[in-house]
XYZ file of C-alpha atoms in Angstrom:
154
model
C -57.692 21.325 31.664
C -58.441 20.867 27.946
C -57.210 23.093 25.181
C -59.447 24.241 22.300
C -56.682 23.526 19.744
C -54.815 20.288 19.039
C -51.273 19.947 20.312
C -48.373 21.026 18.107
C -47.398 17.387 17.426
C -50.914 16.558 16.290
C -50.911 19.555 13.941
C -47.637 18.401 12.388
C -48.909 14.830 11.983
C -52.118 16.138 10.399
C -50.153 18.332 7.950
C -47.939 15.394 6.971
C -50.984 13.175 6.417
C -52.665 15.826 4.244
C -49.471 16.311 2.202
C -49.082 12.548 1.729
C -52.693 12.248 0.604
C -52.225 15.120 -1.879
C -49.077 13.504 -3.299
C -50.854 10.171 -3.647
C -53.790 11.754 -5.499
C -51.375 13.630 -7.789
C -49.399 10.464 -8.570
C -52.559 8.485 -9.336
C -53.863 11.287 -11.575
C -50.596 11.517 -13.529
C -50.446 7.740 -13.928
C -54.042 7.675 -15.192
C -53.341 10.477 -17.678
C -50.285 8.602 -18.974
C -52.332 5.441 -19.475
C -55.092 7.312 -21.296
C -52.634 9.168 -23.528
C -52.418 7.197 -26.779
C -48.758 8.073 -26.808
C -46.442 9.703 -29.231
C -46.699 7.296 -32.109
C -45.403 7.118 -35.661
C -47.035 4.761 -38.128
C -44.352 3.335 -40.438
C -45.373 2.611 -44.015
C -43.050 1.197 -46.644
C -43.149 1.128 -50.435
C -40.993 -1.491 -52.224
C -38.850 -1.960 -49.084
C -39.366 -3.928 -45.870
C -38.698 -2.608 -42.337
C -37.864 -4.814 -39.342
C -36.932 -4.397 -35.677
C -34.360 -7.188 -35.748
C -31.406 -8.357 -37.835
C -33.046 -11.732 -38.388
C -35.843 -9.861 -40.224
C -38.692 -11.539 -38.364
C -40.426 -8.674 -36.533
C -41.850 -6.095 -38.957
C -42.003 -2.437 -37.980
C -45.506 -0.994 -38.214
C -45.427 1.672 -35.488
C -42.912 3.394 -33.279
C -44.016 4.532 -29.849
C -41.629 7.304 -28.882
C -42.807 7.424 -25.263
C -42.600 10.685 -23.374
C -40.911 13.466 -25.298
C -39.916 16.761 -23.740
C -39.048 20.001 -25.515
C -35.405 20.069 -26.557
C -34.943 16.289 -26.505
C -33.951 13.715 -29.103
C -34.857 10.019 -29.289
C -33.306 7.368 -31.536
C -34.743 4.097 -32.831
C -32.805 1.561 -34.904
C -34.568 -0.415 -37.632
C -33.391 -2.753 -40.368
C -34.451 -2.236 -43.973
C -34.455 -5.045 -46.526
C -34.438 -4.740 -50.289
C -36.564 -7.788 -51.084
C -36.732 -6.829 -54.755
C -34.575 -7.782 -57.716
C -33.098 -4.366 -58.582
C -30.792 -1.879 -56.898
C -32.710 0.838 -55.044
C -32.346 4.140 -53.188
C -34.622 5.316 -50.417
C -36.543 8.413 -49.453
C -38.624 9.200 -46.384
C -41.415 11.689 -45.827
C -43.865 12.429 -43.030
C -47.587 13.190 -43.314
C -50.835 13.247 -41.334
C -49.488 15.090 -38.302
C -51.793 15.338 -35.330
C -51.984 17.963 -34.083
C -51.160 19.692 -37.346
C -48.772 22.193 -35.740
C -46.622 19.349 -34.348
C -44.674 19.241 -37.627
C -43.452 22.778 -36.903
C -41.799 21.617 -33.678
C -40.993 17.933 -34.159
C -38.848 16.431 -36.910
C -37.927 12.921 -37.985
C -34.534 12.323 -39.597
C -32.404 9.285 -40.357
C -28.785 8.391 -40.962
C -29.382 6.915 -44.429
C -26.816 8.469 -46.809
C -28.517 7.893 -50.182
C -26.406 4.802 -50.815
C -27.514 2.081 -53.222
C -29.147 -0.942 -51.620
C -28.660 -4.133 -53.617
C -31.231 -6.930 -53.928
C -31.522 -8.918 -50.671
C -29.260 -6.413 -48.922
C -30.080 -5.409 -45.356
C -29.429 -1.856 -44.132
C -29.302 -0.833 -40.480
C -30.601 2.708 -40.056
C -31.356 4.966 -37.125
C -34.453 7.160 -37.052
C -34.043 10.287 -34.930
C -36.955 12.239 -33.512
C -36.157 15.804 -32.462
C -38.444 17.994 -30.358
C -37.591 21.671 -30.666
C -36.727 23.518 -27.453
C -39.579 25.913 -28.291
C -42.224 23.155 -28.356
C -45.196 24.132 -26.186
C -48.731 22.884 -25.772
C -48.251 19.529 -27.518
C -49.074 16.820 -24.997
C -49.216 13.976 -27.514
C -48.700 13.604 -31.242
C -48.887 11.134 -34.066
C -47.833 11.075 -37.702
C -47.119 8.727 -40.589
C -43.623 8.157 -41.927
C -43.343 6.578 -45.355
C -40.087 5.000 -46.521
C -40.103 4.596 -50.285
C -37.678 2.662 -52.458
C -37.067 3.738 -56.037
C -35.137 1.815 -58.651
C -31.627 3.078 -59.322
C -31.276 4.787 -62.683
């Protein structure tokens, strides 16, 4: 005698196979989206100061890729600044060219620089901190420019 419906075991195996296929498709889709996302990137520009990734001052900082950022999180990056000039300086930092434009309302960039004087040929280790507000919504990727400017001490 044959039954018009598959056995219970076959139904369970079929459901597991369908679930595994759905999970595989979801994982591949998410991976593809992550690869296509240009990332959360900050272009670092400097004026009268040099920025490096390393203490030996050989690898210049031009961009920071923050990776995945979720609402309410903070990420830190350490860089090394060099006064390659011949006068004492102080630094300032500002951000511009946010994309999307509303990202600047939810994401901030700060640093631990304390307005101290930087002497000629002096190296300064500093940490840049990116903060994403807990209320951040709808921003799947962002980019902006950060400019670090040195001005001569008065």
